């Protein structure tokens, strides 16, 4: 198939591009390189089935020309403002780069007859809930601009699916870790410890506890859901059964860096930053019934990611 990956030079998008190219699909990546990096896809640029276009999804006419010049069988829409921490004081980033960009992609799909779209959504759409999160848990009250923009995009995907006969797959990611990550707790901890191996600042109280999925599992799950879920609108949580605390993540990073007696300094509060959901857990019965389970637990995913990010 011929696939468009928006945000394909980013963390998860570049791993998806690797997989699709390895299966001999034709891949076009569109990325504005605000979070993505050319080095993430540099190894693919000489491949005759791979094409990279540096463009911003907010430039509607230019994106429309890309759709017009290609005949995409499917769109993997991964582009967004995924750095929640740095958008705390800039809600316009999520309005534009997470929601408006999604609308532009959907409208191009409608205008050019692309009938399949896979959308990377997030646990952040649910807000803070004490129960395990099911795909139909609601009402959804996001506590971050990112979660709100993703939820709005989900709503438009639902409407386009039924109004424009587009089959869609919405996959709600948890925390994703692995090689090429540009932000997040592991990226933050590793950089801080490189600067000062004697102490580590941890945002919040360290008790924040969430599921973490290794990037290879995320790509596998995304494509598994695409192959197996046959509805017009397919919505799935992707995750693991267990969770891990921020303090335990810090301990793993210290172990992998060979550091001992590191002093942990907590900024305090139950949340790491405004919009942070300190605890959640997915109900995974729906995706398990479909036949998919993660290979790695949260702690295994964190350790594998730390090793890969450290070049081990």
PDB file of C-alpha atoms in Angstrom:
ATOM      1  CA  UNK A   1       0.000   0.000   0.000  1.00  0.00           C
ATOM      2  CA  UNK A   2       0.997   3.633  -0.313  1.00  0.00           C
ATOM      3  CA  UNK A   3       0.934   5.272   3.102  1.00  0.00           C
ATOM      4  CA  UNK A   4       1.215   8.847   4.299  1.00  0.00           C
ATOM      5  CA  UNK A   5       2.713   9.279   7.762  1.00  0.00           C
ATOM      6  CA  UNK A   6       2.222  12.731   9.226  1.00  0.00           C
ATOM      7  CA  UNK A   7       4.853  13.403  11.861  1.00  0.00           C
ATOM      8  CA  UNK A   8       6.878  10.586  10.366  1.00  0.00           C
ATOM      9  CA  UNK A   9      10.239  12.085  11.336  1.00  0.00           C
ATOM     10  CA  UNK A  10       9.212  12.041  14.988  1.00  0.00           C
ATOM     11  CA  UNK A  11       9.724   9.437  17.679  1.00  0.00           C
ATOM     12  CA  UNK A  12       6.881   6.994  16.975  1.00  0.00           C
ATOM     13  CA  UNK A  13       6.391   7.993  13.336  1.00  0.00           C
ATOM     14  CA  UNK A  14       9.951   7.128  12.358  1.00  0.00           C
ATOM     15  CA  UNK A  15       9.638   3.669  13.920  1.00  0.00           C
ATOM     16  CA  UNK A  16       6.389   3.162  12.000  1.00  0.00           C
ATOM     17  CA  UNK A  17       8.144   4.246   8.784  1.00  0.00           C
ATOM     18  CA  UNK A  18      10.908   1.682   9.463  1.00  0.00           C
ATOM     19  CA  UNK A  19       8.353  -1.072   9.842  1.00  0.00           C
ATOM     20  CA  UNK A  20       6.314  -0.205   6.747  1.00  0.00           C
ATOM     21  CA  UNK A  21       9.424   0.092   4.570  1.00  0.00           C
ATOM     22  CA  UNK A  22      10.637  -3.292   5.866  1.00  0.00           C
ATOM     23  CA  UNK A  23       7.330  -4.738   4.606  1.00  0.00           C
ATOM     24  CA  UNK A  24       7.889  -3.119   1.186  1.00  0.00           C
ATOM     25  CA  UNK A  25       5.118  -0.556   1.413  1.00  0.00           C
ATOM     26  CA  UNK A  26       5.559   2.850  -0.183  1.00  0.00           C
ATOM     27  CA  UNK A  27       5.868   5.555   2.460  1.00  0.00           C
ATOM     28  CA  UNK A  28       5.555   9.330   2.218  1.00  0.00           C
ATOM     29  CA  UNK A  29       6.490  11.231   5.366  1.00  0.00           C
ATOM     30  CA  UNK A  30       5.310  14.786   5.930  1.00  0.00           C
ATOM     31  CA  UNK A  31       6.868  16.566   8.901  1.00  0.00           C
ATOM     32  CA  UNK A  32       7.598  20.200   9.746  1.00  0.00           C
ATOM     33  CA  UNK A  33      10.558  19.124  11.936  1.00  0.00           C
ATOM     34  CA  UNK A  34       9.352  21.118  14.940  1.00  0.00           C
ATOM     35  CA  UNK A  35       9.683  17.978  17.072  1.00  0.00           C
ATOM     36  CA  UNK A  36      10.778  15.461  14.465  1.00  0.00           C
ATOM     37  CA  UNK A  37      14.386  15.145  13.322  1.00  0.00           C
ATOM     38  CA  UNK A  38      15.873  14.382   9.933  1.00  0.00           C
ATOM     39  CA  UNK A  39      18.358  11.997  11.532  1.00  0.00           C
ATOM     40  CA  UNK A  40      15.443   9.769  12.604  1.00  0.00           C
ATOM     41  CA  UNK A  41      14.748   8.959   8.949  1.00  0.00           C
ATOM     42  CA  UNK A  42      18.151   9.612   7.397  1.00  0.00           C
ATOM     43  CA  UNK A  43      18.740   5.869   6.943  1.00  0.00           C
ATOM     44  CA  UNK A  44      15.593   5.634   4.796  1.00  0.00           C
ATOM     45  CA  UNK A  45      16.224   8.495   2.377  1.00  0.00           C
ATOM     46  CA  UNK A  46      18.016   6.377  -0.234  1.00  0.00           C
ATOM     47  CA  UNK A  47      15.233   3.802  -0.290  1.00  0.00           C
ATOM     48  CA  UNK A  48      13.244   3.967  -3.530  1.00  0.00           C
ATOM     49  CA  UNK A  49       9.961   3.416  -1.650  1.00  0.00           C
ATOM     50  CA  UNK A  50      10.507   6.255   0.802  1.00  0.00           C
ATOM     51  CA  UNK A  51       9.818   9.960   0.272  1.00  0.00           C
ATOM     52  CA  UNK A  52      10.209  12.831   2.734  1.00  0.00           C
ATOM     53  CA  UNK A  53       8.473  16.193   2.426  1.00  0.00           C
ATOM     54  CA  UNK A  54       9.232  18.967   4.880  1.00  0.00           C
ATOM     55  CA  UNK A  55       5.940  20.795   5.244  1.00  0.00           C
ATOM     56  CA  UNK A  56       3.590  22.087   7.916  1.00  0.00           C
ATOM     57  CA  UNK A  57       0.124  20.535   8.068  1.00  0.00           C
ATOM     58  CA  UNK A  58      -1.293  23.985   8.782  1.00  0.00           C
ATOM     59  CA  UNK A  59      -0.473  25.006   5.194  1.00  0.00           C
ATOM     60  CA  UNK A  60      -3.687  23.580   3.799  1.00  0.00           C
ATOM     61  CA  UNK A  61      -3.139  24.271   0.105  1.00  0.00           C
ATOM     62  CA  UNK A  62       0.341  22.758   0.177  1.00  0.00           C
ATOM     63  CA  UNK A  63      -0.947  19.645   1.965  1.00  0.00           C
ATOM     64  CA  UNK A  64      -3.782  19.439  -0.555  1.00  0.00           C
ATOM     65  CA  UNK A  65      -1.193  19.493  -3.352  1.00  0.00           C
ATOM     66  CA  UNK A  66       0.653  16.601  -1.709  1.00  0.00           C
ATOM     67  CA  UNK A  67      -2.573  14.581  -1.637  1.00  0.00           C
ATOM     68  CA  UNK A  68      -3.268  15.558  -5.225  1.00  0.00           C
ATOM     69  CA  UNK A  69       0.174  14.396  -6.387  1.00  0.00           C
ATOM     70  CA  UNK A  70      -0.158  11.044  -4.635  1.00  0.00           C
ATOM     71  CA  UNK A  71      -2.802   8.380  -4.404  1.00  0.00           C
ATOM     72  CA  UNK A  72      -2.644   7.381  -0.761  1.00  0.00           C
ATOM     73  CA  UNK A  73      -4.280   4.160   0.326  1.00  0.00           C
ATOM     74  CA  UNK A  74      -4.054   5.106   3.988  1.00  0.00           C
ATOM     75  CA  UNK A  75      -3.033   7.974   6.267  1.00  0.00           C
ATOM     76  CA  UNK A  76      -1.281   7.405   9.581  1.00  0.00           C
ATOM     77  CA  UNK A  77      -1.896  10.707  11.337  1.00  0.00           C
ATOM     78  CA  UNK A  78       0.689  10.956  14.133  1.00  0.00           C
ATOM     79  CA  UNK A  79       1.619  14.643  13.925  1.00  0.00           C
ATOM     80  CA  UNK A  80       0.700  16.733  16.963  1.00  0.00           C
ATOM     81  CA  UNK A  81       2.123  18.925  19.682  1.00  0.00           C
ATOM     82  CA  UNK A  82       3.072  15.954  21.863  1.00  0.00           C
ATOM     83  CA  UNK A  83       5.265  17.908  24.299  1.00  0.00           C
ATOM     84  CA  UNK A  84       2.556  18.623  26.886  1.00  0.00           C
ATOM     85  CA  UNK A  85       4.910  20.142  29.458  1.00  0.00           C
ATOM     86  CA  UNK A  86       6.130  22.893  27.129  1.00  0.00           C
ATOM     87  CA  UNK A  87       2.624  23.854  26.000  1.00  0.00           C
ATOM     88  CA  UNK A  88       1.367  24.693  29.503  1.00  0.00           C
ATOM     89  CA  UNK A  89       1.463  28.425  28.746  1.00  0.00           C
ATOM     90  CA  UNK A  90       0.805  28.125  25.010  1.00  0.00           C
ATOM     91  CA  UNK A  91      -2.681  26.668  24.372  1.00  0.00           C
ATOM     92  CA  UNK A  92      -2.580  27.895  20.769  1.00  0.00           C
ATOM     93  CA  UNK A  93       0.050  25.229  20.008  1.00  0.00           C
ATOM     94  CA  UNK A  94      -2.464  22.466  20.650  1.00  0.00           C
ATOM     95  CA  UNK A  95      -5.314  24.308  18.972  1.00  0.00           C
ATOM     96  CA  UNK A  96      -3.210  24.581  15.824  1.00  0.00           C
ATOM     97  CA  UNK A  97      -0.739  21.701  15.785  1.00  0.00           C
ATOM     98  CA  UNK A  98      -2.948  19.033  17.352  1.00  0.00           C
ATOM     99  CA  UNK A  99      -6.506  19.957  16.336  1.00  0.00           C
ATOM    100  CA  UNK A 100      -6.376  22.254  13.281  1.00  0.00           C
ATOM    101  CA  UNK A 101      -3.697  20.095  11.655  1.00  0.00           C
ATOM    102  CA  UNK A 102      -5.965  17.070  12.125  1.00  0.00           C
ATOM    103  CA  UNK A 103      -8.864  18.856  10.471  1.00  0.00           C
ATOM    104  CA  UNK A 104      -6.672  19.732   7.470  1.00  0.00           C
ATOM    105  CA  UNK A 105      -5.661  16.085   7.090  1.00  0.00           C
ATOM    106  CA  UNK A 106      -9.270  14.893   7.337  1.00  0.00           C
ATOM    107  CA  UNK A 107     -10.458  17.432   4.785  1.00  0.00           C
ATOM    108  CA  UNK A 108      -7.717  16.374   2.370  1.00  0.00           C
ATOM    109  CA  UNK A 109      -8.790  12.770   2.835  1.00  0.00           C
ATOM    110  CA  UNK A 110     -12.362  13.743   1.976  1.00  0.00           C
ATOM    111  CA  UNK A 111     -11.411  15.807  -1.051  1.00  0.00           C
ATOM    112  CA  UNK A 112      -9.056  13.181  -2.485  1.00  0.00           C
ATOM    113  CA  UNK A 113     -10.986  10.025  -1.715  1.00  0.00           C
ATOM    114  CA  UNK A 114      -8.640   8.541   0.903  1.00  0.00           C
ATOM    115  CA  UNK A 115     -10.857   6.097   2.764  1.00  0.00           C
ATOM    116  CA  UNK A 116      -8.617   4.909   5.618  1.00  0.00           C
ATOM    117  CA  UNK A 117      -7.053   6.877   8.464  1.00  0.00           C
ATOM    118  CA  UNK A 118      -5.293   5.747  11.649  1.00  0.00           C
ATOM    119  CA  UNK A 119      -5.118   8.379  14.366  1.00  0.00           C
ATOM    120  CA  UNK A 120      -2.767   8.371  17.341  1.00  0.00           C
ATOM    121  CA  UNK A 121      -4.815   9.573  20.279  1.00  0.00           C
ATOM    122  CA  UNK A 122      -4.000   9.534  23.961  1.00  0.00           C
ATOM    123  CA  UNK A 123      -5.033   8.639  27.496  1.00  0.00           C
ATOM    124  CA  UNK A 124      -5.124  12.408  28.112  1.00  0.00           C
ATOM    125  CA  UNK A 125      -8.593  12.640  26.535  1.00  0.00           C
ATOM    126  CA  UNK A 126     -10.142  10.979  29.604  1.00  0.00           C
ATOM    127  CA  UNK A 127      -8.911  13.489  32.162  1.00  0.00           C
ATOM    128  CA  UNK A 128      -8.586  12.352  35.763  1.00  0.00           C
ATOM    129  CA  UNK A 129     -10.674   9.258  36.515  1.00  0.00           C
ATOM    130  CA  UNK A 130     -10.258   6.811  39.363  1.00  0.00           C
ATOM    131  CA  UNK A 131     -11.607   3.742  37.568  1.00  0.00           C
ATOM    132  CA  UNK A 132      -9.805   1.768  34.885  1.00  0.00           C
ATOM    133  CA  UNK A 133     -10.259   3.589  31.593  1.00  0.00           C
ATOM    134  CA  UNK A 134     -12.472   1.843  29.056  1.00  0.00           C
ATOM    135  CA  UNK A 135     -12.891   3.020  25.486  1.00  0.00           C
ATOM    136  CA  UNK A 136     -16.441   4.120  26.381  1.00  0.00           C
ATOM    137  CA  UNK A 137     -15.512   5.740  29.723  1.00  0.00           C
ATOM    138  CA  UNK A 138     -17.133   9.112  29.927  1.00  0.00           C
ATOM    139  CA  UNK A 139     -17.871  11.873  30.005  1.00  0.00           C
ATOM    140  CA  UNK A 140     -14.346  12.835  29.011  1.00  0.00           C
ATOM    141  CA  UNK A 141     -13.052  15.961  30.738  1.00  0.00           C
ATOM    142  CA  UNK A 142      -9.420  16.524  29.660  1.00  0.00           C
ATOM    143  CA  UNK A 143      -7.212  18.487  32.059  1.00  0.00           C
ATOM    144  CA  UNK A 144      -4.605  19.495  29.456  1.00  0.00           C
ATOM    145  CA  UNK A 145      -4.805  21.476  26.221  1.00  0.00           C
ATOM    146  CA  UNK A 146      -3.238  18.472  24.487  1.00  0.00           C
ATOM    147  CA  UNK A 147      -5.963  16.106  25.718  1.00  0.00           C
ATOM    148  CA  UNK A 148      -8.685  18.570  24.745  1.00  0.00           C
ATOM    149  CA  UNK A 149      -7.284  18.984  21.217  1.00  0.00           C
ATOM    150  CA  UNK A 150      -6.965  15.222  20.750  1.00  0.00           C
ATOM    151  CA  UNK A 151     -10.540  14.684  21.940  1.00  0.00           C
ATOM    152  CA  UNK A 152     -11.791  17.351  19.530  1.00  0.00           C
ATOM    153  CA  UNK A 153      -9.869  15.661  16.720  1.00  0.00           C
ATOM    154  CA  UNK A 154     -11.427  12.301  17.658  1.00  0.00           C
ATOM    155  CA  UNK A 155     -14.879  13.869  17.387  1.00  0.00           C
ATOM    156  CA  UNK A 156     -14.169  15.180  13.897  1.00  0.00           C
ATOM    157  CA  UNK A 157     -12.740  11.826  12.836  1.00  0.00           C
ATOM    158  CA  UNK A 158     -15.978  10.207  13.974  1.00  0.00           C
ATOM    159  CA  UNK A 159     -18.037  12.732  11.988  1.00  0.00           C
ATOM    160  CA  UNK A 160     -15.903  12.357   8.842  1.00  0.00           C
ATOM    161  CA  UNK A 161     -16.136   8.579   9.119  1.00  0.00           C
ATOM    162  CA  UNK A 162     -19.899   8.675   8.865  1.00  0.00           C
ATOM    163  CA  UNK A 163     -20.362  11.764   6.692  1.00  0.00           C
ATOM    164  CA  UNK A 164     -17.599  11.010   4.161  1.00  0.00           C
ATOM    165  CA  UNK A 165     -17.468   7.189   4.248  1.00  0.00           C
ATOM    166  CA  UNK A 166     -13.957   7.053   5.734  1.00  0.00           C
ATOM    167  CA  UNK A 167     -12.929   4.046   7.801  1.00  0.00           C
ATOM    168  CA  UNK A 168     -10.979   5.126  10.846  1.00  0.00           C
ATOM    169  CA  UNK A 169      -8.922   3.553  13.597  1.00  0.00           C
ATOM    170  CA  UNK A 170      -8.363   5.614  16.758  1.00  0.00           C
ATOM    171  CA  UNK A 171      -5.633   4.175  18.985  1.00  0.00           C
ATOM    172  CA  UNK A 172      -5.212   5.762  22.391  1.00  0.00           C
ATOM    173  CA  UNK A 173      -1.587   5.595  23.464  1.00  0.00           C
ATOM    174  CA  UNK A 174      -0.340   5.569  27.057  1.00  0.00           C
ATOM    175  CA  UNK A 175       3.178   6.822  27.833  1.00  0.00           C
ATOM    176  CA  UNK A 176       5.468   5.559  25.058  1.00  0.00           C
ATOM    177  CA  UNK A 177       9.205   5.083  25.559  1.00  0.00           C
ATOM    178  CA  UNK A 178      12.128   4.094  23.378  1.00  0.00           C
ATOM    179  CA  UNK A 179      14.968   5.188  21.129  1.00  0.00           C
ATOM    180  CA  UNK A 180      14.514   8.577  19.355  1.00  0.00           C
ATOM    181  CA  UNK A 181      12.247  10.061  22.053  1.00  0.00           C
ATOM    182  CA  UNK A 182      12.648  13.843  22.155  1.00  0.00           C
ATOM    183  CA  UNK A 183      10.972  14.533  25.500  1.00  0.00           C
ATOM    184  CA  UNK A 184       9.337  12.754  28.413  1.00  0.00           C
ATOM    185  CA  UNK A 185      10.473  11.445  31.772  1.00  0.00           C
ATOM    186  CA  UNK A 186      13.307   9.220  30.518  1.00  0.00           C
ATOM    187  CA  UNK A 187      14.709  11.901  28.226  1.00  0.00           C
ATOM    188  CA  UNK A 188      14.484  14.387  31.097  1.00  0.00           C
ATOM    189  CA  UNK A 189      16.127  12.132  33.696  1.00  0.00           C
ATOM    190  CA  UNK A 190      18.998  11.048  31.459  1.00  0.00           C
ATOM    191  CA  UNK A 191      19.852  14.635  30.517  1.00  0.00           C
ATOM    192  CA  UNK A 192      19.655  15.843  34.119  1.00  0.00           C
ATOM    193  CA  UNK A 193      21.908  13.028  35.358  1.00  0.00           C
ATOM    194  CA  UNK A 194      24.447  13.659  32.621  1.00  0.00           C
ATOM    195  CA  UNK A 195      24.679  17.238  33.855  1.00  0.00           C
ATOM    196  CA  UNK A 196      24.768  16.278  37.545  1.00  0.00           C
ATOM    197  CA  UNK A 197      25.211  12.576  38.398  1.00  0.00           C
ATOM    198  CA  UNK A 198      24.959  13.225  42.147  1.00  0.00           C
ATOM    199  CA  UNK A 199      21.360  14.413  42.337  1.00  0.00           C
ATOM    200  CA  UNK A 200      18.145  14.283  40.317  1.00  0.00           C
ATOM    201  CA  UNK A 201      15.220  16.696  40.381  1.00  0.00           C
ATOM    202  CA  UNK A 202      11.910  14.831  40.066  1.00  0.00           C
ATOM    203  CA  UNK A 203       8.782  16.823  39.266  1.00  0.00           C
ATOM    204  CA  UNK A 204       5.901  16.126  41.646  1.00  0.00           C
ATOM    205  CA  UNK A 205       6.114  13.719  44.579  1.00  0.00           C
ATOM    206  CA  UNK A 206       7.448  10.768  42.561  1.00  0.00           C
ATOM    207  CA  UNK A 207       4.312   8.733  43.247  1.00  0.00           C
ATOM    208  CA  UNK A 208       2.779   9.404  39.863  1.00  0.00           C
ATOM    209  CA  UNK A 209       2.069   5.917  38.519  1.00  0.00           C
ATOM    210  CA  UNK A 210       1.187   5.112  34.907  1.00  0.00           C
ATOM    211  CA  UNK A 211       1.543   2.438  32.210  1.00  0.00           C
ATOM    212  CA  UNK A 212       4.547   2.693  29.885  1.00  0.00           C
ATOM    213  CA  UNK A 213       4.721   0.915  26.526  1.00  0.00           C
ATOM    214  CA  UNK A 214       7.821   0.249  24.454  1.00  0.00           C
ATOM    215  CA  UNK A 215       7.694   1.903  21.025  1.00  0.00           C
ATOM    216  CA  UNK A 216       7.995  -1.403  19.108  1.00  0.00           C
ATOM    217  CA  UNK A 217       4.889  -2.648  20.936  1.00  0.00           C
ATOM    218  CA  UNK A 218       3.004   0.526  20.012  1.00  0.00           C
ATOM    219  CA  UNK A 219       3.780   0.136  16.299  1.00  0.00           C
ATOM    220  CA  UNK A 220       2.833  -3.532  16.444  1.00  0.00           C
ATOM    221  CA  UNK A 221      -0.462  -2.752  18.183  1.00  0.00           C
ATOM    222  CA  UNK A 222      -1.357   0.031  15.768  1.00  0.00           C
ATOM    223  CA  UNK A 223      -0.981  -2.225  12.754  1.00  0.00           C
ATOM    224  CA  UNK A 224      -2.646  -5.167  14.508  1.00  0.00           C
ATOM    225  CA  UNK A 225      -5.741  -3.066  15.203  1.00  0.00           C
ATOM    226  CA  UNK A 226      -5.737  -1.847  11.606  1.00  0.00           C
ATOM    227  CA  UNK A 227      -5.663  -5.409  10.262  1.00  0.00           C
ATOM    228  CA  UNK A 228      -8.163  -6.945  12.671  1.00  0.00           C
ATOM    229  CA  UNK A 229     -10.746  -4.279  13.561  1.00  0.00           C
ATOM    230  CA  UNK A 230     -13.332  -4.147  10.787  1.00  0.00           C
ATOM    231  CA  UNK A 231     -15.784  -1.421  11.814  1.00  0.00           C
ATOM    232  CA  UNK A 232     -16.269   1.994  10.287  1.00  0.00           C
ATOM    233  CA  UNK A 233     -15.027   3.690  13.481  1.00  0.00           C
ATOM    234  CA  UNK A 234     -12.652   1.570  15.583  1.00  0.00           C
ATOM    235  CA  UNK A 235     -11.449   2.860  18.966  1.00  0.00           C
ATOM    236  CA  UNK A 236      -8.901   1.002  21.091  1.00  0.00           C
ATOM    237  CA  UNK A 237      -6.809   1.644  24.166  1.00  0.00           C
ATOM    238  CA  UNK A 238      -3.244   0.371  23.737  1.00  0.00           C
ATOM    239  CA  UNK A 239      -1.386  -0.464  26.905  1.00  0.00           C
ATOM    240  CA  UNK A 240       0.037  -2.910  29.407  1.00  0.00           C
ATOM    241  CA  UNK A 241      -1.478  -4.457  32.501  1.00  0.00           C
ATOM    242  CA  UNK A 242       0.922  -2.923  35.006  1.00  0.00           C
ATOM    243  CA  UNK A 243       2.090   0.583  35.920  1.00  0.00           C
ATOM    244  CA  UNK A 244       5.331   2.049  37.240  1.00  0.00           C
ATOM    245  CA  UNK A 245       5.981   5.051  39.484  1.00  0.00           C
ATOM    246  CA  UNK A 246       8.175   7.989  38.539  1.00  0.00           C
ATOM    247  CA  UNK A 247      10.528   7.195  41.440  1.00  0.00           C
ATOM    248  CA  UNK A 248      10.964   3.618  40.196  1.00  0.00           C
ATOM    249  CA  UNK A 249      11.714   4.977  36.726  1.00  0.00           C
ATOM    250  CA  UNK A 250      14.401   7.183  38.259  1.00  0.00           C
ATOM    251  CA  UNK A 251      15.920   4.149  40.007  1.00  0.00           C
ATOM    252  CA  UNK A 252      16.060   2.194  36.723  1.00  0.00           C
ATOM    253  CA  UNK A 253      17.728   5.099  34.921  1.00  0.00           C
ATOM    254  CA  UNK A 254      20.328   5.402  37.677  1.00  0.00           C
ATOM    255  CA  UNK A 255      21.016   1.654  37.497  1.00  0.00           C
ATOM    256  CA  UNK A 256      21.437   1.732  33.717  1.00  0.00           C
ATOM    257  CA  UNK A 257      23.774   4.733  33.980  1.00  0.00           C
ATOM    258  CA  UNK A 258      25.810   2.962  36.653  1.00  0.00           C
ATOM    259  CA  UNK A 259      25.099   5.650  39.251  1.00  0.00           C
ATOM    260  CA  UNK A 260      24.804   4.988  42.977  1.00  0.00           C
ATOM    261  CA  UNK A 261      23.659   7.078  45.935  1.00  0.00           C
ATOM    262  CA  UNK A 262      21.919   9.633  43.720  1.00  0.00           C
ATOM    263  CA  UNK A 263      19.921  12.081  45.822  1.00  0.00           C
ATOM    264  CA  UNK A 264      16.333  12.498  44.608  1.00  0.00           C
ATOM    265  CA  UNK A 265      14.932  16.011  45.007  1.00  0.00           C
ATOM    266  CA  UNK A 266      11.143  16.236  44.632  1.00  0.00           C
ATOM    267  CA  UNK A 267       9.475  19.464  43.531  1.00  0.00           C
ATOM    268  CA  UNK A 268       6.352  18.398  45.448  1.00  0.00           C
ATOM    269  CA  UNK A 269       2.653  18.079  44.686  1.00  0.00           C
ATOM    270  CA  UNK A 270       0.724  15.122  43.325  1.00  0.00           C
ATOM    271  CA  UNK A 271       1.200  16.286  39.710  1.00  0.00           C
ATOM    272  CA  UNK A 272       4.427  16.986  37.861  1.00  0.00           C
ATOM    273  CA  UNK A 273       3.006  20.031  36.061  1.00  0.00           C
ATOM    274  CA  UNK A 274      -0.376  21.602  35.190  1.00  0.00           C
ATOM    275  CA  UNK A 275      -2.300  19.141  33.016  1.00  0.00           C
ATOM    276  CA  UNK A 276      -0.421  16.094  34.287  1.00  0.00           C
ATOM    277  CA  UNK A 277      -2.640  13.143  35.198  1.00  0.00           C
ATOM    278  CA  UNK A 278      -0.769  11.533  38.109  1.00  0.00           C
ATOM    279  CA  UNK A 279      -2.385   8.092  37.960  1.00  0.00           C
ATOM    280  CA  UNK A 280      -4.402   6.091  35.486  1.00  0.00           C
ATOM    281  CA  UNK A 281      -4.759   2.580  34.198  1.00  0.00           C
ATOM    282  CA  UNK A 282      -6.392   1.222  31.063  1.00  0.00           C
ATOM    283  CA  UNK A 283      -9.036  -1.468  30.862  1.00  0.00           C
ATOM    284  CA  UNK A 284      -7.518  -3.580  28.069  1.00  0.00           C
ATOM    285  CA  UNK A 285     -10.223  -6.199  27.605  1.00  0.00           C
ATOM    286  CA  UNK A 286     -11.235  -4.855  24.198  1.00  0.00           C
ATOM    287  CA  UNK A 287      -7.791  -5.050  22.574  1.00  0.00           C
ATOM    288  CA  UNK A 288      -7.007  -8.344  24.335  1.00  0.00           C
ATOM    289  CA  UNK A 289     -10.226  -9.801  22.915  1.00  0.00           C
ATOM    290  CA  UNK A 290      -9.023  -8.711  19.479  1.00  0.00           C
ATOM    291  CA  UNK A 291      -5.907 -10.825  20.074  1.00  0.00           C
ATOM    292  CA  UNK A 292      -3.134  -8.346  20.955  1.00  0.00           C
ATOM    293  CA  UNK A 293      -1.046  -8.078  24.129  1.00  0.00           C
ATOM    294  CA  UNK A 294       2.121  -6.098  24.800  1.00  0.00           C
ATOM    295  CA  UNK A 295       5.378  -8.053  24.885  1.00  0.00           C
ATOM    296  CA  UNK A 296       6.966  -5.886  27.562  1.00  0.00           C
ATOM    297  CA  UNK A 297       5.711  -4.771  30.966  1.00  0.00           C
ATOM    298  CA  UNK A 298       6.044  -1.145  32.035  1.00  0.00           C
ATOM    299  CA  UNK A 299       9.295  -1.756  33.927  1.00  0.00           C
ATOM    300  CA  UNK A 300      10.720  -3.824  31.060  1.00  0.00           C
ATOM    301  CA  UNK A 301       9.758  -1.099  28.571  1.00  0.00           C
ATOM    302  CA  UNK A 302      11.421   1.585  30.701  1.00  0.00           C
ATOM    303  CA  UNK A 303      14.615  -0.441  31.072  1.00  0.00           C
ATOM    304  CA  UNK A 304      14.798  -1.290  27.360  1.00  0.00           C
ATOM    305  CA  UNK A 305      14.178   2.339  26.463  1.00  0.00           C
ATOM    306  CA  UNK A 306      16.817   3.604  28.892  1.00  0.00           C
ATOM    307  CA  UNK A 307      19.399   1.213  27.450  1.00  0.00           C
ATOM    308  CA  UNK A 308      18.626   2.203  23.868  1.00  0.00           C
ATOM    309  CA  UNK A 309      18.687   5.920  24.687  1.00  0.00           C
ATOM    310  CA  UNK A 310      22.051   5.464  26.398  1.00  0.00           C
ATOM    311  CA  UNK A 311      23.419   3.601  23.379  1.00  0.00           C
ATOM    312  CA  UNK A 312      23.849   0.339  25.261  1.00  0.00           C
TER     313      UNK A 312
END
